[in-house]
Amino acid sequence: MAESASGPAETAAHARCDTAAGLATLDATKVSLAQTYAQKFKVGVAINGRVYGDEDPAAAALVGAQFNRVTAENEFKWQSLERQPGVLDFTQADAFLAYAEQHGMEVHGHTIVWHHQVPGWVFQNDAAAPATRQQLLARLEQHMSALAKHFGSRVQYWDVVNEAFNDDGSLRDTPWRTIIGADYLDQVFLLAGKHFPDAKLVYNDFSLEKPGKRDAVVNLVQGFKERGVRIDAIGTQAHFQLQSPTLEALDASLSAFAGAGVEVLVSELDVDVLPPAYKNQGADLSLDAELSAQLNPYTDCLPSDVAEQAARRWGDLFEVFARHSEHLHSVTLWGVSDGYSWLNNWPVKGRTNYALLFDRQLRAKQSWQRVIEAASRTR
Ligand code: XIL
């Protein structure tokens, strides 16, 4: 980072960038995440068309070598599969599946019921007025039945519902809940059980290390069991920061889910190294140089002290995961490389984040090496 760009204060606070120090010294062509953790859990990754299509063959090869399960980053969401009522488009999803099957990978379907990336018509009747409970349930059943018919047993895990709770454990207000009613999670999982008898049914959410939210999900599982509603697994997204959540909170949530008697999946792991920007959602950094310097400080490279912090964090996280391997089915990363991460564009667009295990040139980072090394610490 040029001194003039970073300013004296930041230069003093951070070690210089030293890209080589941030890279792995182990040979990533000889060691794989999936192989290293084979006795513990599967290691998956979310991919998009640039990876499973022809656009980035190096990324496609890297994924094939390092991972043994995949999630489509967007292709199974409602707006991708059924943008218009009754018009199902499986082109992208099928290309993704072909890639997964060619590499013998487990497939995770993400996601059926969510309040994002779902077209508005789903919640309306033919006169564009709000749909009734019966109409929405019928629409959902048609959608599920089309998916079940098309995919059959090629999708082994389904995120049936994504993000239904607020951080305090109360139910989130979404059109699904408002229209179907307070029992909507039961209704949705019952339908999923009917249409996907051979797939594992997952409830997926973020910030599940927060006690209120964690307990709400445990209660959901217990309630389902009492009422005879099938659920097979909890997916904990794990969009983490360098310091938060604490390893203790992570450990407690993994234990709580295992204790509820379901499989546990870490479903969308990444580690955000940039300053928090939730309050600046939607900001255009190109219009505000000061804000841009503040929220997007590592445009050229990551200072070595932050790279070291990230590497340590990744190692620590996998040490916790490994201790829970008895109940942990898989750990899935939300993207292949720093360049592919959604965190470059969320919550504000156009930042340079370093959230994953491979750098923008697809080189294995120190973070990757610490993950590999963590496996032998917990053998
Ligand atoms: C993100 C994708 O990575 C982006 O490409 C897309 O623009 C928005 O959605 N939680 C989820 C995922 O459950 O579906 C989100 O994926 C990331 C947060």
Tab-separated table of C-alpha atoms and ligand atoms in Angstrom:
chain	number	residue	atom	x	y	z
A	1	MET	CA	0.000	0.000	0.000
A	2	ALA	CA	1.513	3.376	-0.975
A	3	GLU	CA	2.272	5.561	2.020
A	4	SER	CA	0.569	8.547	0.485
A	5	ALA	CA	-2.643	6.570	0.041
A	6	SER	CA	-2.750	4.966	3.454
A	7	GLY	CA	-1.590	8.012	5.448
A	8	PRO	CA	0.857	8.069	8.340
A	9	ALA	CA	-1.636	6.951	11.002
A	10	GLU	CA	-2.533	3.747	9.199
A	11	THR	CA	1.067	3.035	8.238
A	12	ALA	CA	1.988	3.246	11.889
A	13	ALA	CA	-0.928	1.070	13.039
A	14	HIS	CA	-0.382	-1.759	10.557
A	15	ALA	CA	2.545	-3.799	9.400
A	16	ARG	CA	3.288	-3.369	5.694
A	17	CYS	CA	1.742	-5.644	3.140
A	18	ASP	CA	3.886	-8.668	2.479
A	19	THR	CA	1.996	-10.847	0.077
A	20	ALA	CA	4.470	-13.717	0.326
A	21	ALA	CA	3.990	-13.896	4.095
A	22	GLY	CA	0.267	-14.315	3.552
A	23	LEU	CA	0.705	-17.318	1.262
A	24	ALA	CA	0.887	-20.974	2.211
A	25	THR	CA	4.258	-22.715	2.179
A	26	LEU	CA	2.635	-26.167	1.945
A	27	ASP	CA	1.932	-27.296	-1.619
A	28	ALA	CA	-1.805	-27.024	-2.246
A	29	THR	CA	-1.525	-29.230	-5.336
A	30	LYS	CA	-0.522	-32.106	-3.025
A	31	VAL	CA	-2.789	-31.484	-0.014
A	32	SER	CA	-6.542	-31.031	-0.072
A	33	LEU	CA	-9.046	-29.746	2.458
A	34	ALA	CA	-11.484	-32.574	1.696
A	35	GLN	CA	-8.823	-35.255	2.027
A	36	THR	CA	-7.360	-33.776	5.194
A	37	TYR	CA	-10.777	-33.723	6.886
A	38	ALA	CA	-12.105	-36.936	5.291
A	39	GLN	CA	-12.406	-38.749	8.642
A	40	LYS	CA	-14.160	-35.786	10.270
A	41	PHE	CA	-16.576	-34.012	7.914
A	42	LYS	CA	-17.026	-33.044	4.290
A	43	VAL	CA	-15.583	-29.735	3.132
A	44	GLY	CA	-17.768	-27.877	0.672
A	45	VAL	CA	-17.843	-24.628	-1.249
A	46	ALA	CA	-20.437	-22.390	-2.857
A	47	ILE	CA	-19.843	-21.901	-6.565
A	48	ASN	CA	-21.389	-19.889	-9.382
A	49	GLY	CA	-21.437	-20.058	-13.165
A	50	ARG	CA	-17.929	-18.675	-13.549
A	51	VAL	CA	-16.670	-21.807	-11.785
A	52	TYR	CA	-18.942	-24.577	-13.111
A	53	GLY	CA	-19.117	-23.002	-16.582
A	54	ASP	CA	-16.103	-22.616	-18.859
A	55	GLU	CA	-15.122	-19.145	-17.709
A	56	ASP	CA	-12.556	-19.963	-15.024
A	57	PRO	CA	-11.087	-23.427	-15.626
A	58	ALA	CA	-8.405	-22.886	-12.962
A	59	ALA	CA	-11.087	-22.261	-10.322
A	60	ALA	CA	-13.065	-25.277	-11.567
A	61	ALA	CA	-9.977	-27.468	-11.212
A	62	LEU	CA	-9.157	-26.046	-7.772
A	63	VAL	CA	-12.671	-26.743	-6.497
A	64	GLY	CA	-12.500	-30.278	-7.880
A	65	ALA	CA	-9.208	-30.870	-6.089
A	66	GLN	CA	-9.958	-29.266	-2.703
A	67	PHE	CA	-13.654	-29.880	-1.957
A	68	ASN	CA	-16.121	-32.782	-1.878
A	69	ARG	CA	-19.469	-31.009	-1.702
A	70	VAL	CA	-20.960	-27.958	-3.426
A	71	THR	CA	-23.759	-25.462	-2.985
A	72	ALA	CA	-24.979	-23.307	-5.871
A	73	GLU	CA	-24.530	-19.690	-4.768
A	74	ASN	CA	-27.765	-18.474	-6.413
A	75	GLU	CA	-29.015	-21.040	-8.929
A	76	PHE	CA	-31.502	-22.876	-6.680
A	77	LYS	CA	-33.146	-19.739	-5.304
A	78	TRP	CA	-36.750	-19.130	-6.316
A	79	GLN	CA	-35.978	-16.168	-8.563
A	80	SER	CA	-33.445	-18.249	-10.478
A	81	LEU	CA	-35.649	-21.329	-10.957
A	82	GLU	CA	-39.128	-19.818	-11.370
A	83	ARG	CA	-38.997	-16.146	-12.245
A	84	GLN	CA	-42.439	-16.292	-13.934
A	85	PRO	CA	-45.353	-18.289	-12.470
A	86	GLY	CA	-45.128	-21.888	-13.640
A	87	VAL	CA	-42.146	-21.281	-15.931
A	88	LEU	CA	-39.309	-23.375	-14.540
A	89	ASP	CA	-35.821	-22.741	-15.893
A	90	PHE	CA	-33.295	-25.361	-14.840
A	91	THR	CA	-30.539	-24.418	-17.305
A	92	GLN	CA	-28.060	-23.030	-14.774
A	93	ALA	CA	-28.974	-25.461	-12.015
A	94	ASP	CA	-28.394	-28.365	-14.416
A	95	ALA	CA	-25.002	-27.020	-15.489
A	96	PHE	CA	-24.072	-26.775	-11.803
A	97	LEU	CA	-25.298	-30.343	-11.183
A	98	ALA	CA	-23.345	-31.678	-14.148
A	99	TYR	CA	-20.164	-30.169	-12.686
A	100	ALA	CA	-20.918	-31.571	-9.217
A	101	GLU	CA	-21.625	-35.055	-10.547
A	102	GLN	CA	-18.603	-35.074	-12.798
A	103	HIS	CA	-16.503	-34.495	-9.679
A	104	GLY	CA	-18.451	-36.962	-7.524
A	105	MET	CA	-19.525	-34.266	-5.074
A	106	GLU	CA	-22.403	-34.109	-2.647
A	107	VAL	CA	-24.990	-31.474	-3.631
A	108	HIS	CA	-26.622	-28.984	-1.293
A	109	GLY	CA	-29.782	-27.218	-2.576
A	110	HIS	CA	-30.054	-23.616	-1.363
A	111	THR	CA	-32.819	-22.478	-0.733
A	112	ILE	CA	-36.589	-23.014	-0.988
A	113	VAL	CA	-38.320	-20.615	1.436
A	114	TRP	CA	-36.559	-17.266	1.972
A	115	HIS	CA	-37.626	-13.629	2.015
A	116	HIS	CA	-34.852	-12.608	-0.412
A	117	GLN	CA	-34.391	-13.508	-4.069
A	118	VAL	CA	-38.025	-14.540	-4.424
A	119	PRO	CA	-40.223	-12.856	-7.074
A	120	GLY	CA	-43.063	-10.652	-5.822
A	121	TRP	CA	-45.728	-12.655	-7.694
A	122	VAL	CA	-45.238	-15.566	-5.288
A	123	PHE	CA	-47.039	-13.567	-2.598
A	124	GLN	CA	-49.840	-12.245	-4.807
A	125	ASN	CA	-52.998	-13.643	-6.306
A	126	ASP	CA	-53.914	-13.252	-9.993
A	127	ALA	CA	-55.330	-9.779	-9.338
A	128	ALA	CA	-51.989	-8.673	-7.772
A	129	ALA	CA	-53.615	-8.517	-4.308
A	130	PRO	CA	-51.945	-10.392	-1.413
A	131	ALA	CA	-52.303	-14.162	-1.759
A	132	THR	CA	-54.277	-16.133	0.827
A	133	ARG	CA	-52.739	-18.840	3.025
A	134	GLN	CA	-54.193	-21.539	0.743
A	135	GLN	CA	-52.895	-19.849	-2.401
A	136	LEU	CA	-49.379	-19.419	-1.062
A	137	LEU	CA	-49.222	-22.987	0.266
A	138	ALA	CA	-50.470	-24.279	-3.076
A	139	ARG	CA	-47.871	-22.203	-4.908
A	140	LEU	CA	-45.119	-23.506	-2.630
A	141	GLU	CA	-46.288	-27.074	-3.127
A	142	GLN	CA	-46.247	-26.673	-6.908
A	143	HIS	CA	-42.744	-25.226	-6.749
A	144	MET	CA	-41.483	-28.044	-4.518
A	145	SER	CA	-43.124	-30.675	-6.644
A	146	ALA	CA	-41.490	-29.256	-9.800
A	147	LEU	CA	-38.105	-29.288	-8.056
A	148	ALA	CA	-38.604	-32.818	-6.736
A	149	LYS	CA	-39.660	-34.068	-10.180
A	150	HIS	CA	-36.713	-32.435	-11.918
A	151	PHE	CA	-33.929	-33.107	-9.418
A	152	GLY	CA	-35.064	-36.444	-7.960
A	153	SER	CA	-32.365	-37.744	-5.655
A	154	ARG	CA	-29.580	-35.663	-7.241
A	155	VAL	CA	-29.821	-33.091	-4.438
A	156	GLN	CA	-28.927	-34.707	-1.119
A	157	TYR	CA	-29.538	-31.778	1.265
A	158	TRP	CA	-32.142	-29.017	0.950
A	159	ASP	CA	-32.211	-25.734	2.828
A	160	VAL	CA	-35.979	-25.832	3.279
A	161	VAL	CA	-36.184	-22.501	5.122
A	162	ASN	CA	-33.534	-19.808	5.333
A	163	GLU	CA	-33.337	-17.049	7.979
A	164	ALA	CA	-36.741	-17.233	9.711
A	165	PHE	CA	-35.635	-15.758	13.066
A	166	ASN	CA	-34.571	-12.360	14.347
A	167	ASP	CA	-31.455	-12.127	16.514
A	168	ASP	CA	-33.547	-12.128	19.707
A	169	GLY	CA	-35.218	-15.400	18.722
A	170	SER	CA	-38.550	-13.922	17.677
A	171	LEU	CA	-39.951	-14.985	14.306
A	172	ARG	CA	-38.967	-12.620	11.502
A	173	ASP	CA	-41.787	-10.785	9.776
A	174	THR	CA	-41.784	-12.036	6.214
A	175	PRO	CA	-44.566	-12.431	3.660
A	176	TRP	CA	-44.317	-16.200	4.256
A	177	ARG	CA	-45.198	-15.754	7.910
A	178	THR	CA	-47.730	-12.979	7.448
A	179	ILE	CA	-49.665	-14.825	4.761
A	180	ILE	CA	-49.467	-18.443	5.917
A	181	GLY	CA	-49.610	-17.668	9.629
A	182	ALA	CA	-47.794	-18.558	12.830
A	183	ASP	CA	-47.573	-22.276	11.935
A	184	TYR	CA	-45.849	-21.624	8.616
A	185	LEU	CA	-42.583	-23.386	9.488
A	186	ASP	CA	-44.523	-26.576	10.287
A	187	GLN	CA	-46.451	-26.295	7.039
A	188	VAL	CA	-43.328	-25.717	4.944
A	189	PHE	CA	-41.352	-28.597	6.467
A	190	LEU	CA	-44.361	-30.940	6.182
A	191	LEU	CA	-44.588	-30.174	2.474
A	192	ALA	CA	-40.835	-30.639	2.069
A	193	GLY	CA	-41.020	-34.008	3.848
A	194	LYS	CA	-43.725	-35.097	1.441
A	195	HIS	CA	-41.889	-34.023	-1.722
A	196	PHE	CA	-38.286	-34.800	-0.764
A	197	PRO	CA	-38.571	-38.118	1.085
A	198	ASP	CA	-34.949	-39.098	0.402
A	199	ALA	CA	-33.218	-35.763	0.959
A	200	LYS	CA	-32.062	-34.325	4.267
A	201	LEU	CA	-34.164	-31.348	5.302
A	202	VAL	CA	-32.231	-28.401	6.719
A	203	TYR	CA	-33.143	-25.245	8.603
A	204	ASN	CA	-30.467	-22.610	7.795
A	205	ASP	CA	-29.729	-19.259	9.487
A	206	PHE	CA	-26.977	-16.794	10.466
A	207	SER	CA	-25.809	-15.410	13.835
A	208	LEU	CA	-26.802	-18.672	15.497
A	209	GLU	CA	-24.082	-18.068	18.075
A	210	LYS	CA	-26.355	-15.437	19.649
A	211	PRO	CA	-28.078	-17.219	22.553
A	212	GLY	CA	-31.602	-15.941	21.783
A	213	LYS	CA	-31.472	-17.055	18.191
A	214	ARG	CA	-29.659	-20.304	18.971
A	215	ASP	CA	-32.289	-21.273	21.557
A	216	ALA	CA	-35.137	-20.418	19.186
A	217	VAL	CA	-33.703	-22.856	16.642
A	218	VAL	CA	-33.248	-25.580	19.268
A	219	ASN	CA	-36.888	-25.026	20.318
A	220	LEU	CA	-37.967	-25.229	16.704
A	221	VAL	CA	-36.324	-28.643	16.352
A	222	GLN	CA	-37.830	-29.878	19.621
A	223	GLY	CA	-41.284	-28.620	18.637
A	224	PHE	CA	-40.998	-30.300	15.232
A	225	LYS	CA	-40.090	-33.592	16.901
A	226	GLU	CA	-43.058	-33.359	19.280
A	227	ARG	CA	-45.440	-32.592	16.433
A	228	GLY	CA	-44.031	-35.218	14.073
A	229	VAL	CA	-42.570	-32.750	11.583
A	230	ARG	CA	-39.386	-34.064	9.981
A	231	ILE	CA	-36.204	-31.984	10.162
A	232	ASP	CA	-32.783	-33.563	9.703
A	233	ALA	CA	-30.225	-30.831	10.143
A	234	ILE	CA	-29.397	-27.299	11.225
A	235	GLY	CA	-27.266	-25.208	8.904
A	236	THR	CA	-25.339	-22.500	10.680
A	237	GLN	CA	-24.190	-19.990	8.064
A	238	ALA	CA	-21.043	-18.768	9.853
A	239	HIS	CA	-20.523	-15.410	8.154
A	240	PHE	CA	-17.898	-14.451	10.719
A	241	GLN	CA	-15.597	-11.550	11.546
A	242	LEU	CA	-12.017	-11.661	12.866
A	243	GLN	CA	-13.127	-11.390	16.504
A	244	SER	CA	-16.781	-12.238	16.483
A	245	PRO	CA	-18.341	-14.572	17.383
A	246	THR	CA	-16.093	-15.888	20.140
A	247	LEU	CA	-14.906	-19.478	19.885
A	248	GLU	CA	-16.823	-20.180	23.103
A	249	ALA	CA	-20.096	-18.971	21.583
A	250	LEU	CA	-19.463	-21.022	18.447
A	251	ASP	CA	-18.680	-24.087	20.539
A	252	ALA	CA	-21.854	-23.611	22.612
A	253	SER	CA	-24.085	-23.320	19.541
A	254	LEU	CA	-22.613	-26.416	17.869
A	255	SER	CA	-23.143	-28.364	21.107
A	256	ALA	CA	-26.723	-27.078	21.429
A	257	PHE	CA	-27.654	-28.229	17.903
A	258	ALA	CA	-26.012	-31.606	18.304
A	259	GLY	CA	-27.883	-31.941	21.606
A	260	ALA	CA	-31.167	-31.325	19.796
A	261	GLY	CA	-30.567	-34.568	17.928
A	262	VAL	CA	-30.003	-33.316	14.395
A	263	GLU	CA	-27.002	-33.182	12.078
A	264	VAL	CA	-25.125	-29.899	12.028
A	265	LEU	CA	-23.796	-28.200	8.899
A	266	VAL	CA	-21.586	-25.133	8.818
A	267	SER	CA	-23.143	-23.882	5.631
A	268	GLU	CA	-21.702	-20.525	4.467
A	269	LEU	CA	-18.382	-19.913	6.177
A	270	ASP	CA	-16.303	-16.797	5.487
A	271	VAL	CA	-14.274	-14.354	7.596
A	272	ASP	CA	-14.859	-10.666	6.881
A	273	VAL	CA	-11.647	-8.688	7.552
A	274	LEU	CA	-13.011	-5.223	6.702
A	275	PRO	CA	-14.481	-2.582	9.034
A	276	PRO	CA	-18.186	-3.211	9.748
A	277	ALA	CA	-20.364	-1.429	7.197
A	278	TYR	CA	-23.924	-2.514	8.040
A	279	LYS	CA	-24.927	1.083	8.735
A	280	ASN	CA	-23.644	2.119	5.314
A	281	GLN	CA	-25.704	-0.393	3.346
A	282	GLY	CA	-26.289	0.895	-0.183
A	283	ALA	CA	-23.590	3.622	0.078
A	284	ASP	CA	-21.757	4.451	-3.159
A	285	LEU	CA	-18.104	4.523	-2.149
A	286	SER	CA	-17.026	6.022	-5.460
A	287	LEU	CA	-18.789	9.249	-4.443
A	288	ASP	CA	-17.198	9.605	-1.017
A	289	ALA	CA	-13.405	9.306	-0.790
A	290	GLU	CA	-13.284	9.646	2.980
A	291	LEU	CA	-15.890	6.945	3.582
A	292	SER	CA	-14.176	4.782	1.001
A	293	ALA	CA	-10.796	5.051	2.766
A	294	GLN	CA	-12.488	4.206	6.043
A	295	LEU	CA	-14.576	1.230	4.896
A	296	ASN	CA	-12.297	-0.105	2.166
A	297	PRO	CA	-8.780	0.273	3.584
A	298	TYR	CA	-6.967	-2.637	1.886
A	299	THR	CA	-7.496	-2.016	-1.806
A	300	ASP	CA	-3.936	-3.004	-2.795
A	301	CYS	CA	-3.231	-5.869	-0.434
A	302	LEU	CA	-3.825	-7.033	3.109
A	303	PRO	CA	-1.287	-5.796	5.718
A	304	SER	CA	0.627	-8.753	7.120
A	305	ASP	CA	-0.643	-8.294	10.669
A	306	VAL	CA	-4.258	-8.554	9.500
A	307	ALA	CA	-3.365	-11.509	7.263
A	308	GLU	CA	-1.836	-13.215	10.302
A	309	GLN	CA	-4.935	-12.469	12.384
A	310	ALA	CA	-7.125	-13.998	9.672
A	311	ALA	CA	-4.902	-17.079	9.384
A	312	ARG	CA	-5.032	-17.630	13.131
A	313	ARG	CA	-8.802	-17.189	13.101
A	314	TRP	CA	-9.252	-19.809	10.368
A	315	GLY	CA	-7.095	-22.299	12.259
A	316	ASP	CA	-8.982	-21.666	15.496
A	317	LEU	CA	-12.369	-22.099	13.805
A	318	PHE	CA	-11.425	-25.442	12.302
A	319	GLU	CA	-10.054	-26.613	15.620
A	320	VAL	CA	-13.513	-26.016	17.092
A	321	PHE	CA	-15.208	-27.684	14.111
A	322	ALA	CA	-12.936	-30.718	14.394
A	323	ARG	CA	-13.863	-31.142	18.053
A	324	HIS	CA	-17.521	-31.352	16.955
A	325	SER	CA	-16.905	-33.734	14.080
A	326	GLU	CA	-19.119	-36.452	15.546
A	327	HIS	CA	-22.230	-34.384	14.780
A	328	LEU	CA	-20.855	-32.065	12.110
A	329	HIS	CA	-21.731	-33.290	8.637
A	330	SER	CA	-19.855	-30.642	6.677
A	331	VAL	CA	-18.178	-27.261	6.617
A	332	THR	CA	-18.973	-25.273	3.479
A	333	LEU	CA	-17.125	-22.082	2.498
A	334	TRP	CA	-19.133	-19.317	0.848
A	335	GLY	CA	-16.890	-18.963	-2.186
A	336	VAL	CA	-13.683	-20.311	-3.689
A	337	SER	CA	-11.348	-17.319	-3.478
A	338	ASP	CA	-11.162	-13.780	-2.128
A	339	GLY	CA	-12.118	-12.516	-5.573
A	340	TYR	CA	-15.288	-14.611	-5.653
A	341	SER	CA	-16.604	-13.599	-2.244
A	342	TRP	CA	-19.988	-11.870	-1.971
A	343	LEU	CA	-18.378	-9.781	0.821
A	344	ASN	CA	-16.688	-7.630	-1.835
A	345	ASN	CA	-20.177	-6.294	-2.571
A	346	TRP	CA	-22.063	-6.580	0.689
A	347	PRO	CA	-23.175	-4.666	2.696
A	348	VAL	CA	-21.582	-2.054	0.423
A	349	LYS	CA	-20.551	-2.508	-3.186
A	350	GLY	CA	-17.044	-2.439	-4.578
A	351	ARG	CA	-14.834	-3.253	-1.580
A	352	THR	CA	-11.715	-5.420	-1.551
A	353	ASN	CA	-12.229	-8.134	1.053
A	354	TYR	CA	-10.026	-11.113	1.912
A	355	ALA	CA	-12.644	-13.457	3.290
A	356	LEU	CA	-11.618	-16.915	2.039
A	357	LEU	CA	-8.786	-19.462	1.771
A	358	PHE	CA	-7.442	-18.758	-1.737
A	359	ASP	CA	-6.306	-15.343	-2.968
A	360	ARG	CA	-7.396	-13.502	-6.111
A	361	GLN	CA	-4.855	-15.478	-8.163
A	362	LEU	CA	-6.219	-18.694	-6.601
A	363	ARG	CA	-3.046	-19.214	-4.581
A	364	ALA	CA	-3.483	-20.980	-1.235
A	365	LYS	CA	-3.175	-18.536	1.650
A	366	GLN	CA	-1.674	-18.993	5.115
A	367	SER	CA	-5.295	-19.251	6.250
A	368	TRP	CA	-5.641	-22.418	4.132
A	369	GLN	CA	-2.472	-23.845	5.675
A	370	ARG	CA	-3.709	-23.164	9.220
A	371	VAL	CA	-6.922	-25.003	8.373
A	372	ILE	CA	-4.887	-27.978	7.149
A	373	GLU	CA	-2.684	-27.867	10.244
A	374	ALA	CA	-5.673	-27.640	12.606
A	375	ALA	CA	-6.733	-31.147	11.544
A	376	SER	CA	-3.637	-32.768	13.046
A	377	ARG	CA	-3.946	-30.786	16.280
A	378	THR	CA	-7.287	-32.466	16.985
A	379	ARG	CA	-6.598	-35.977	15.690
B	1	XIL	C1	-25.612	-14.278	-1.593
B	1	XIL	C2	-24.809	-14.598	-2.849
B	1	XIL	O1	-23.516	-14.991	-2.468
B	1	XIL	C3	-24.763	-13.380	-3.752
B	1	XIL	O2	-24.172	-13.732	-4.996
B	1	XIL	C4	-26.174	-12.853	-3.996
B	1	XIL	O3	-26.090	-11.659	-4.727
B	1	XIL	C5	-26.899	-12.610	-2.692
B	1	XIL	O4	-26.897	-13.791	-1.918
B	1	XIL	N1	-26.918	-15.739	3.142
B	1	XIL	C6	-27.423	-16.648	2.239
B	1	XIL	C7	-26.934	-16.653	0.839
B	1	XIL	O5	-28.194	-17.529	2.646
B	1	XIL	O6	-27.930	-17.028	-0.074
B	1	XIL	C8	-26.372	-15.325	0.432
B	1	XIL	O7	-25.766	-15.464	-0.845
B	1	XIL	C9	-25.367	-14.831	1.458
B	1	XIL	C10	-26.031	-14.646	2.806
